[in-house]
mmCIF file of C-alpha atoms and ligand atoms in Angstrom:
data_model
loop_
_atom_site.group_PDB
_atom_site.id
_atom_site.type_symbol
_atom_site.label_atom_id
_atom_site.label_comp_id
_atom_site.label_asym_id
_atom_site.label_seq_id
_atom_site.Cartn_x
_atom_site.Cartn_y
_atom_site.Cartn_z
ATOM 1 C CA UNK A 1 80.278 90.165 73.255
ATOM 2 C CA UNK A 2 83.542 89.343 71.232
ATOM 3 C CA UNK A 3 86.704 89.815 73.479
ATOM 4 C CA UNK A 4 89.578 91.873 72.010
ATOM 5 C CA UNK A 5 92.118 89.839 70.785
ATOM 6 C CA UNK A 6 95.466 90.002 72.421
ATOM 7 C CA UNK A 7 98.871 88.913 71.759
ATOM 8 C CA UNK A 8 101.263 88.306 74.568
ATOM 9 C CA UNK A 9 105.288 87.779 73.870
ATOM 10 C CA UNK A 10 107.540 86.150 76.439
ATOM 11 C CA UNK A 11 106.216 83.910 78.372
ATOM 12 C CA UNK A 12 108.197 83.494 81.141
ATOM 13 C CA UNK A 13 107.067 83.193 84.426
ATOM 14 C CA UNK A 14 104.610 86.331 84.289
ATOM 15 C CA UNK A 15 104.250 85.718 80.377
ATOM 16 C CA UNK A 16 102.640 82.291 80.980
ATOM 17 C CA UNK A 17 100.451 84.421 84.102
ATOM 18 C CA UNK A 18 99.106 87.216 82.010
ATOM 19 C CA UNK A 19 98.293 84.758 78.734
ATOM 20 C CA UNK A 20 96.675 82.701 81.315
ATOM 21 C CA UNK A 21 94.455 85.580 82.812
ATOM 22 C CA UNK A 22 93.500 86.554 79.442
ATOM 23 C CA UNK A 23 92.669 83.094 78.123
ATOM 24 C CA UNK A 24 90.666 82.923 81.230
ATOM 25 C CA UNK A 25 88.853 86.052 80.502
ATOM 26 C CA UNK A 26 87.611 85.061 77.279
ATOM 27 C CA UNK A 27 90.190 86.781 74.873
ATOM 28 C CA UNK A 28 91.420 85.211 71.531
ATOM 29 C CA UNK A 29 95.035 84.859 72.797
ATOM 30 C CA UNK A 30 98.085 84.553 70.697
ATOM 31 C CA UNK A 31 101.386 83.446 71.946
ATOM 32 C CA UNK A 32 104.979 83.738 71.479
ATOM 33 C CA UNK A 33 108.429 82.795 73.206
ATOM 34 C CA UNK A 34 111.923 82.477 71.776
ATOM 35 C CA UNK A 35 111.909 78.931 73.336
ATOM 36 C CA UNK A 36 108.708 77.981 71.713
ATOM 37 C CA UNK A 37 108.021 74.985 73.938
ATOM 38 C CA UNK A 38 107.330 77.026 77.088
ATOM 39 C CA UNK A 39 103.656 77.795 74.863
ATOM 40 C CA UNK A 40 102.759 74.335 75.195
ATOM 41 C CA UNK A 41 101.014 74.485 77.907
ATOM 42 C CA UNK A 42 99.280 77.463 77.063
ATOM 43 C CA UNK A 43 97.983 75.680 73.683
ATOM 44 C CA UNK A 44 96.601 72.755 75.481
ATOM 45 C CA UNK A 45 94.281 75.468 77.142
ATOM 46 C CA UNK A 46 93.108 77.323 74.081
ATOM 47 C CA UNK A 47 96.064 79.569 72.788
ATOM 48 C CA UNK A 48 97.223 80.417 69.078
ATOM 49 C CA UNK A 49 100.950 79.332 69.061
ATOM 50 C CA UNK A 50 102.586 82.350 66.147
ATOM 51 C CA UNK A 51 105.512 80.692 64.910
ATOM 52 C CA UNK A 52 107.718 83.871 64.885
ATOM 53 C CA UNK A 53 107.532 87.223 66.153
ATOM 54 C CA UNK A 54 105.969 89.514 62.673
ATOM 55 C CA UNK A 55 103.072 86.984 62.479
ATOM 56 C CA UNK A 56 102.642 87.122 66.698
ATOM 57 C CA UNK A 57 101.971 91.089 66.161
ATOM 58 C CA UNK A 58 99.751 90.392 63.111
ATOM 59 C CA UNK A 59 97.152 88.586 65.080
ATOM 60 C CA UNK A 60 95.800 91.048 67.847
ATOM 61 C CA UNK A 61 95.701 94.985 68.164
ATOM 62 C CA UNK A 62 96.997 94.183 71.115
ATOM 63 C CA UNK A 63 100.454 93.345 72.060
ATOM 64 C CA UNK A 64 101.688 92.938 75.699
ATOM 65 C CA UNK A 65 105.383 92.314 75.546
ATOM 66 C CA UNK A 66 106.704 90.685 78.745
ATOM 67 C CA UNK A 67 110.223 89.602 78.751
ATOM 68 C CA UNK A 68 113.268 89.628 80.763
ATOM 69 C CA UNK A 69 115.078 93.149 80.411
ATOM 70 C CA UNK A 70 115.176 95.920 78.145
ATOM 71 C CA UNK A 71 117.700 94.511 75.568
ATOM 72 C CA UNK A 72 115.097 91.542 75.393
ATOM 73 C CA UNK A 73 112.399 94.177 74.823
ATOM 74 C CA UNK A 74 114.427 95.757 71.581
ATOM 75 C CA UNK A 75 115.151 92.357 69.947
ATOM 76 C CA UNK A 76 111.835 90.711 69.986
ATOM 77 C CA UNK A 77 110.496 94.328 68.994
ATOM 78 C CA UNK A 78 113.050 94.367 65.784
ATOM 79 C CA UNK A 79 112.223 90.597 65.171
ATOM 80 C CA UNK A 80 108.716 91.734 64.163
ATOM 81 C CA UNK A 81 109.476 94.344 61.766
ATOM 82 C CA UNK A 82 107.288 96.918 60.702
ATOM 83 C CA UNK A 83 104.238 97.080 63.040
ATOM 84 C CA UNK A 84 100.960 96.909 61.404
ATOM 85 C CA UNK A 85 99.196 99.716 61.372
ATOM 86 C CA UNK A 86 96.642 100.288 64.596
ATOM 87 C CA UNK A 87 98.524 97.631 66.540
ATOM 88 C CA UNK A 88 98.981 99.050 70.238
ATOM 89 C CA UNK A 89 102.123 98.022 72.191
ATOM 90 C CA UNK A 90 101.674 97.819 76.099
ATOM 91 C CA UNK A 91 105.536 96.559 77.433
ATOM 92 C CA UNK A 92 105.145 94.855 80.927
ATOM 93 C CA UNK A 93 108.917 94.280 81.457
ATOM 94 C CA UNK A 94 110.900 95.622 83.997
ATOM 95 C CA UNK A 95 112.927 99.011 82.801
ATOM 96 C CA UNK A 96 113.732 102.874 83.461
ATOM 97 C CA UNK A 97 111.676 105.648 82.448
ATOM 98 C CA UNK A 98 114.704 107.070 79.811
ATOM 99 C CA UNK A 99 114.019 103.410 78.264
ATOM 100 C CA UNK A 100 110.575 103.252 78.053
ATOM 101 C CA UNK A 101 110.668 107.056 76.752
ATOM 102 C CA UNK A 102 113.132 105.638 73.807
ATOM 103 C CA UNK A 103 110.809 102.879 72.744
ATOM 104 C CA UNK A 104 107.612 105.440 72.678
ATOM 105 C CA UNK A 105 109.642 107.538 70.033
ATOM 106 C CA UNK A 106 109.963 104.271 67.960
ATOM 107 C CA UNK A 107 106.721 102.550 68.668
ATOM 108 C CA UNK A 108 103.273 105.132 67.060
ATOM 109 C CA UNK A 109 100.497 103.683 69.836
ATOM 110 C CA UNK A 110 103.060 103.012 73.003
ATOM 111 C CA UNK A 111 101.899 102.020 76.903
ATOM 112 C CA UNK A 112 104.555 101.413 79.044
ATOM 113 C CA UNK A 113 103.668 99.904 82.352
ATOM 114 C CA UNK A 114 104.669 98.096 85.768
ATOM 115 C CA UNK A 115 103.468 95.190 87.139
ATOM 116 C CA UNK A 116 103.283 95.290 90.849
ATOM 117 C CA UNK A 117 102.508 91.604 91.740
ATOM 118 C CA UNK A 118 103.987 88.433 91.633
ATOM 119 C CA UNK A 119 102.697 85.979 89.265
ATOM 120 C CA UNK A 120 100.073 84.136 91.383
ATOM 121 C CA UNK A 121 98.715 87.523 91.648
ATOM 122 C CA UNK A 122 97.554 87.904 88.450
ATOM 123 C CA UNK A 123 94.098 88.425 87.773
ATOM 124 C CA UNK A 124 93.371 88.679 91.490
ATOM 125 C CA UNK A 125 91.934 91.898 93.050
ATOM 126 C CA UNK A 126 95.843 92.066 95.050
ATOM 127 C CA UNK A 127 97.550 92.684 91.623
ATOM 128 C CA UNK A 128 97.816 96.199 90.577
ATOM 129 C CA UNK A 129 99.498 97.480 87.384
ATOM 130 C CA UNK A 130 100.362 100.906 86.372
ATOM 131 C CA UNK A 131 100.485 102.467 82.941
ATOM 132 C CA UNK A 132 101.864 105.454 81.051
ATOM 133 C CA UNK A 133 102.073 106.987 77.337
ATOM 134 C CA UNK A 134 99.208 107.294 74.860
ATOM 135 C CA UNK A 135 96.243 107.980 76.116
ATOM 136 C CA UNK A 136 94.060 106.790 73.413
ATOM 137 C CA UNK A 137 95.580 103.025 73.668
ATOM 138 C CA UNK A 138 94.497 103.183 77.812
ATOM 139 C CA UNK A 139 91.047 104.386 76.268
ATOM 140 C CA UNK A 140 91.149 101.915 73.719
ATOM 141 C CA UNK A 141 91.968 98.926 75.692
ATOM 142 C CA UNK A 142 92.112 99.759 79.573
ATOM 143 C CA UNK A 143 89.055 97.475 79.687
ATOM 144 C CA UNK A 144 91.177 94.824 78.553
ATOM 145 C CA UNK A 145 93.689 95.632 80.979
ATOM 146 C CA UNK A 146 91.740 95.358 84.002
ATOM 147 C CA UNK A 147 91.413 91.479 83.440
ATOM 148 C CA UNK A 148 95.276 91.552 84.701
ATOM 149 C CA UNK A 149 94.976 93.662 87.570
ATOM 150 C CA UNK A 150 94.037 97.167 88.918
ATOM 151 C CA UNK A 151 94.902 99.173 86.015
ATOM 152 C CA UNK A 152 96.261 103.017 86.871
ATOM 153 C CA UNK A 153 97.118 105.101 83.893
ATOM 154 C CA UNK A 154 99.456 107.723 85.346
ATOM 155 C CA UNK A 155 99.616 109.778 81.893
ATOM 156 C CA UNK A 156 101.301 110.717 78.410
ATOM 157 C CA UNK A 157 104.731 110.740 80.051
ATOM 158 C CA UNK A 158 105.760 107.031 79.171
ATOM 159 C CA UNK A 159 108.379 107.087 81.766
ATOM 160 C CA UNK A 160 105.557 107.423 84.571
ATOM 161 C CA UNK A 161 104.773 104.014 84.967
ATOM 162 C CA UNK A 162 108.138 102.629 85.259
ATOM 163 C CA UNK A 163 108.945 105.634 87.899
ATOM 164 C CA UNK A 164 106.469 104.751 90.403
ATOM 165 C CA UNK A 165 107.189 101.185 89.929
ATOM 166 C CA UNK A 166 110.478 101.431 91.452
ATOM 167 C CA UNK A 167 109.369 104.187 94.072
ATOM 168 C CA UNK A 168 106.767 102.157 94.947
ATOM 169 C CA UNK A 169 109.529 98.898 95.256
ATOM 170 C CA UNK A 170 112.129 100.883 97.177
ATOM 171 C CA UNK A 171 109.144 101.120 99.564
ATOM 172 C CA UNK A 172 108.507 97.712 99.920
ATOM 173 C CA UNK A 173 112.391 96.956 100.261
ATOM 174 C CA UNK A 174 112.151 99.356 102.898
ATOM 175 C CA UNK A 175 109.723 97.174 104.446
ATOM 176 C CA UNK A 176 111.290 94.117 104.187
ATOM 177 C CA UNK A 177 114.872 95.190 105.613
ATOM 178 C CA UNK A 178 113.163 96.334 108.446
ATOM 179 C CA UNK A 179 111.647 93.231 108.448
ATOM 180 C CA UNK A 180 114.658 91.611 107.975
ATOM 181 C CA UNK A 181 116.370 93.474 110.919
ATOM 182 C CA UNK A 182 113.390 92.869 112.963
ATOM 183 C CA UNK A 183 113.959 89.189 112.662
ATOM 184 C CA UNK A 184 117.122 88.804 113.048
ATOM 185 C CA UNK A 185 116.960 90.667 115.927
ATOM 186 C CA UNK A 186 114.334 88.564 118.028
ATOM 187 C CA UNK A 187 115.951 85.537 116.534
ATOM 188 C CA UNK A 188 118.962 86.175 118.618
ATOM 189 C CA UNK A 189 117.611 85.583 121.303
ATOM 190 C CA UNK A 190 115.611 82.517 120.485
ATOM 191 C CA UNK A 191 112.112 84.000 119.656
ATOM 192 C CA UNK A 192 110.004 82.010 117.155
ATOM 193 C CA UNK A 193 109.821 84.953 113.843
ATOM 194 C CA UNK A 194 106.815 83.571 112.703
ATOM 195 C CA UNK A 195 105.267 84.358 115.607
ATOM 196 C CA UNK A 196 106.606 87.548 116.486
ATOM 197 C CA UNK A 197 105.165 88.690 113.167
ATOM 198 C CA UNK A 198 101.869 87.655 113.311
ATOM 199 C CA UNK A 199 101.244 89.015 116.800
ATOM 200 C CA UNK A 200 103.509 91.597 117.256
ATOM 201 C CA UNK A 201 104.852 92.722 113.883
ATOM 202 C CA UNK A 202 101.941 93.206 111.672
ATOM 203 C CA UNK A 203 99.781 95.089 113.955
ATOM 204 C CA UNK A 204 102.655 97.631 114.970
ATOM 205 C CA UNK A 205 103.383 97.880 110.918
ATOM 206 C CA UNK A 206 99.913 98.680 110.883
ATOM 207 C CA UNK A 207 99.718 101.457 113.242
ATOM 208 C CA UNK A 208 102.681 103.105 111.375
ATOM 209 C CA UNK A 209 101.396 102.829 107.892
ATOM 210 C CA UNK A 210 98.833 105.202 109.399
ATOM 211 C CA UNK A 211 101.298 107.667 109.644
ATOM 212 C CA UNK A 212 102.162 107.941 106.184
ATOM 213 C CA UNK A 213 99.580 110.757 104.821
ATOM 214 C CA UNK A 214 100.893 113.200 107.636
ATOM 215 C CA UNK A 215 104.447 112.292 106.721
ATOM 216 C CA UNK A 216 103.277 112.454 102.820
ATOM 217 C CA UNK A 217 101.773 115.967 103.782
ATOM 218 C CA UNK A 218 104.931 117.429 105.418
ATOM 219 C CA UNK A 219 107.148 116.412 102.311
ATOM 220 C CA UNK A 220 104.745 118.104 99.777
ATOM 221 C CA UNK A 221 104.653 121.601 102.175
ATOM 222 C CA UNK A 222 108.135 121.325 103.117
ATOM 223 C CA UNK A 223 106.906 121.933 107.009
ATOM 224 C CA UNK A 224 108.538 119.489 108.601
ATOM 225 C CA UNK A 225 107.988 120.788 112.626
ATOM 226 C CA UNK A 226 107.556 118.008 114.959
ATOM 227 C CA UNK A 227 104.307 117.195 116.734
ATOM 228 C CA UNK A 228 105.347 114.524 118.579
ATOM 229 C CA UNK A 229 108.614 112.802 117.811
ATOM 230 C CA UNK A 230 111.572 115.155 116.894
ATOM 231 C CA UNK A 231 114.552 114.246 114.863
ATOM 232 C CA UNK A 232 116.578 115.136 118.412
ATOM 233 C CA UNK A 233 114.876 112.964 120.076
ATOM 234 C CA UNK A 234 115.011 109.806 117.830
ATOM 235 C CA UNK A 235 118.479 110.380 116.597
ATOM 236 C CA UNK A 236 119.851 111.086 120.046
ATOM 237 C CA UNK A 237 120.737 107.413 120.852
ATOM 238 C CA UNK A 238 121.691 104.701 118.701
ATOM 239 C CA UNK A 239 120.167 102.202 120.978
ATOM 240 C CA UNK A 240 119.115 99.883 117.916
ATOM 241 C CA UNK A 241 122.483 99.306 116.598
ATOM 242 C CA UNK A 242 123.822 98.957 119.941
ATOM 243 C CA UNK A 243 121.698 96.235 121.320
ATOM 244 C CA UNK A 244 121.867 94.270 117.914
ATOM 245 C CA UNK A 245 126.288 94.313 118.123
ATOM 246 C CA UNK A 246 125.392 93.141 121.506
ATOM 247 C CA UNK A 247 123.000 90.767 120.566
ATOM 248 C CA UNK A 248 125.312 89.639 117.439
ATOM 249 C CA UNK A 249 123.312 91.318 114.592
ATOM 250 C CA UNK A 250 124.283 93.747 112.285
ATOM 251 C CA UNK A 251 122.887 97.619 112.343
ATOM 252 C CA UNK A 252 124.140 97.676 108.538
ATOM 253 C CA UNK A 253 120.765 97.786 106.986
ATOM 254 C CA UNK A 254 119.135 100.407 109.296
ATOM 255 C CA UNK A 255 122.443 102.381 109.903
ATOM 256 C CA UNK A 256 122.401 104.817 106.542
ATOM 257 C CA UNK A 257 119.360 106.060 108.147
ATOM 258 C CA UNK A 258 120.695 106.589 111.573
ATOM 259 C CA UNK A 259 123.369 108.727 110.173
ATOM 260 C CA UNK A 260 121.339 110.774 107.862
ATOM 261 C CA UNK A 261 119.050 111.743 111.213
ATOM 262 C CA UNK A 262 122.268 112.392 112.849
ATOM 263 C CA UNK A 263 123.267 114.507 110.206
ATOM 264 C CA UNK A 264 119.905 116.331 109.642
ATOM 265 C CA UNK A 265 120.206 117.575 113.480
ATOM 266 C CA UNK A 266 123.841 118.503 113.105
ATOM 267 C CA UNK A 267 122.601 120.644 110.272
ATOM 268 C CA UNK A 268 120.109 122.388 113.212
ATOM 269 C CA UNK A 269 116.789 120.738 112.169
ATOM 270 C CA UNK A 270 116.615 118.803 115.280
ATOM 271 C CA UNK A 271 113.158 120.139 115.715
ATOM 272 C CA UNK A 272 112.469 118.243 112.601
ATOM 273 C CA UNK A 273 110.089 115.205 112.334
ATOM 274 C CA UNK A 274 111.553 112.356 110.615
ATOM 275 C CA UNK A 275 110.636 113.289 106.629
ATOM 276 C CA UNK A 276 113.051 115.921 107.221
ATOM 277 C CA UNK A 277 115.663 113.358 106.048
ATOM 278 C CA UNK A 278 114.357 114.102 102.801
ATOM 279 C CA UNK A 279 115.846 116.977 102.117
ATOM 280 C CA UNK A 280 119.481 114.965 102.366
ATOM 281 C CA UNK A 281 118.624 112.902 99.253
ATOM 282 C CA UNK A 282 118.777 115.192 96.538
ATOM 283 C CA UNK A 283 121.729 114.254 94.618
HETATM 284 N N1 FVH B 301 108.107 87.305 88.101
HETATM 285 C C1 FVH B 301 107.942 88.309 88.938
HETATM 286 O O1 FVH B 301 107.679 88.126 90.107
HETATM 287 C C2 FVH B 301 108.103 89.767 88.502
HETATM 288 C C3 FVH B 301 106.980 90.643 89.002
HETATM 289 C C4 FVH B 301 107.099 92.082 88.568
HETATM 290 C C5 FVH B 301 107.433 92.221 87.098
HETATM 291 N N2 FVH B 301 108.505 91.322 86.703
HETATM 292 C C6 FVH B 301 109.069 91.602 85.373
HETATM 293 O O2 FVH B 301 108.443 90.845 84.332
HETATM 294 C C7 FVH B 301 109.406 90.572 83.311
HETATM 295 C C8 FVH B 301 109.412 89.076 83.002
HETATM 296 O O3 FVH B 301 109.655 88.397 84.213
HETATM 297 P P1 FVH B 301 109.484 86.810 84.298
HETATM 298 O O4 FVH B 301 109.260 86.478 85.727
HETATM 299 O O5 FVH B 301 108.502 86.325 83.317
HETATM 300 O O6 FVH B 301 110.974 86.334 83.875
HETATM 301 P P2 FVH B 301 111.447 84.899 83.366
HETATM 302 O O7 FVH B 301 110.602 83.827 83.938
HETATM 303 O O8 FVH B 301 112.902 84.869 83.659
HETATM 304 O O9 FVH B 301 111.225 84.929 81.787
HETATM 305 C C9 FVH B 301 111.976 85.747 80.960
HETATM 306 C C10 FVH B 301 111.342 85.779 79.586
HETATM 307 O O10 FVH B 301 112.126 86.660 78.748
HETATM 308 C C11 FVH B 301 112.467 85.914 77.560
HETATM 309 N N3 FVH B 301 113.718 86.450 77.025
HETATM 310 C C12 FVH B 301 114.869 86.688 77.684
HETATM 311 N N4 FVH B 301 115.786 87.207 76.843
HETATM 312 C C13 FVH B 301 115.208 87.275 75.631
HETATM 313 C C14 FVH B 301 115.637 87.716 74.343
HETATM 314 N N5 FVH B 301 116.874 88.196 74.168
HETATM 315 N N6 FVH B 301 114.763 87.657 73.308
HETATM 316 C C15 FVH B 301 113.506 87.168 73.495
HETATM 317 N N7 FVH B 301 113.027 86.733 74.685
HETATM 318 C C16 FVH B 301 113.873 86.786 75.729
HETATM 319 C C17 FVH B 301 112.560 84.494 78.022
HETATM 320 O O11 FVH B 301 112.499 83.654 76.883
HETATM 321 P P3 FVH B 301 113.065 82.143 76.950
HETATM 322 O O12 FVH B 301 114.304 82.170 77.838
HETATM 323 O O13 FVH B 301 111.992 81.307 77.535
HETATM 324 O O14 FVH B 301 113.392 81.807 75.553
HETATM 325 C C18 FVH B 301 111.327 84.404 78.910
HETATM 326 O O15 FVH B 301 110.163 84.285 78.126
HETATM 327 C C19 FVH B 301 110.772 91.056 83.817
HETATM 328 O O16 FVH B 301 111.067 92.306 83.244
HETATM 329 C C20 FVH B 301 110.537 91.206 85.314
HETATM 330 O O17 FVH B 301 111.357 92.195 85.904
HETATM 331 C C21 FVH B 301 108.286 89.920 87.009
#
């Protein structure tokens, strides 16, 4: 079966990893990059080089735009001009939903979308990406899609994608400062951190995560009673913060947090469970 030809501009890093994947995958693949040698490579294995930007577009109903920011985004996108007619855009790089909502009133068949994974990623069942705005281009080429990674169309709102991108980031920077203060904590006094993750770490991690859904459930009913841990009882002590000054590590990165459970219990929800804290970060 003929594959649906795509075009992909940018190719930086994730550029060069999405024209790759699609290449892979069987798809006529044009290319495009400001610096045009960074297509080379891509040309070697199989890839139309367009020469500028309007004839890039012209080649492919498809159009995955990946490139730096959203200024980047709005110059390549008034480089090419006029769109032809039935040509779908699907923008891959990084923005906010008020941006991606801005270039859906000036592109007609818009998907904005997230990519969470790293380039190496990439076609691999780890990479995920999400999607949002017209529903007919998901229809049309969600098959297509899919070759990149787990494709989730969260709906017509074209902001959607690029909101749970960065929800689903601040939870993985979450992650990795506690990681962080994790480290630097058993590092102080001499502990291998490699090792402490793989035995210790990562299992406990683990046995948290499981506590999510309950956690999930008590922010969408707003009943946050404890079961088993109350906000008293956790925010009663600082003992983290203390041991790491004594052990010569900051508390900075787990400290905000501290001080909003102090401050949800001062409030009197001390019978609270921890997503209480929620309710502190409406702006
Ligand atoms: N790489 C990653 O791990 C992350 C994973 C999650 C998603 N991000 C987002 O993907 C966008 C592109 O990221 P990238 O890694 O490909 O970035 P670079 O390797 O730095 O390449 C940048 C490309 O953007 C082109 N570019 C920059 N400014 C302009 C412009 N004014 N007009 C046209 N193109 C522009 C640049 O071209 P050149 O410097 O080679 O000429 C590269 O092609 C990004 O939003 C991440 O947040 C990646």
């Amino acid at each position: 079966m003929t594959k649906t030809p795509v075009t992909v501009l940018g190719l930086g890093m994730m550029g060069q990893a999405l024209a790759t994947a699609l290449l892979d995958a069987g798809h006529p693949t044009t290319v495009w990059n400001r610096t045009p040698a960074r297509a080379d490579d891509l040309v070697t294995r199989g890839a139309t080089r367009a020469d500028t930007v309007a004839d890039a577009v012209a080649a492919a109903p498809l159009v995955i735009v990946c490139v730096l920011d959203h200024a980047a985004v709005e110059q390549v996108l008034t480089e090419a001009g006029p769109l032809p007619a039935g040509v779908a855009v699907v923008n891959l790089t990084t923005g906010t939903p008020a941006e991606a909502r801005a270039l859906a009133e000036r592109v007609p068949s818009y998907l904005d979308g997230g990519i969470m994974a790293v380039p190496s990623m990439i076609a691999t069942s780890s990479a995920m990406l999400l999607y949002s705005g017209d529903p007919e281009v998901f229809a049309t080429h969600g098959t297509t899609l899919e070759v990149l990674g787990t494709a989730h169309h969260l709906g017509a709102d074209p902001g959607a994608a690029a909101l749970h991108d960065l929800a689903l980031l601040a939870g993985a920077y979450g992650m990795f400062g506690g990681f962080l203060h994790a480290a630097a904590l058993v590092r102080s006094a001499g502990v291998e951190v490699g090792e402490f993750t793989s035995s210790l770490l990562i299992p406990w991690l683990h046995a948290m995560i499981a506590a999510l859904p309950e956690m999930a459930e008590q922010v969408d009913t707003g009943d946050y009673t404890a079961k088993e841990s109350s906000l008293e009882m956790q925010a009663a002590n600082d003992t983290i913060a203390e041991v790491s000054r004594a052990q010569g590590v900051s508390p900075e990165l787990l400290a905000p947090l501290h001080a909003l459970m102090r401050r949800r219990v001062e409030q009197g929800h001390g019978g609270d469970d921890l997503p209480s804290v929620i309710e502190l970060l409406r702006a």
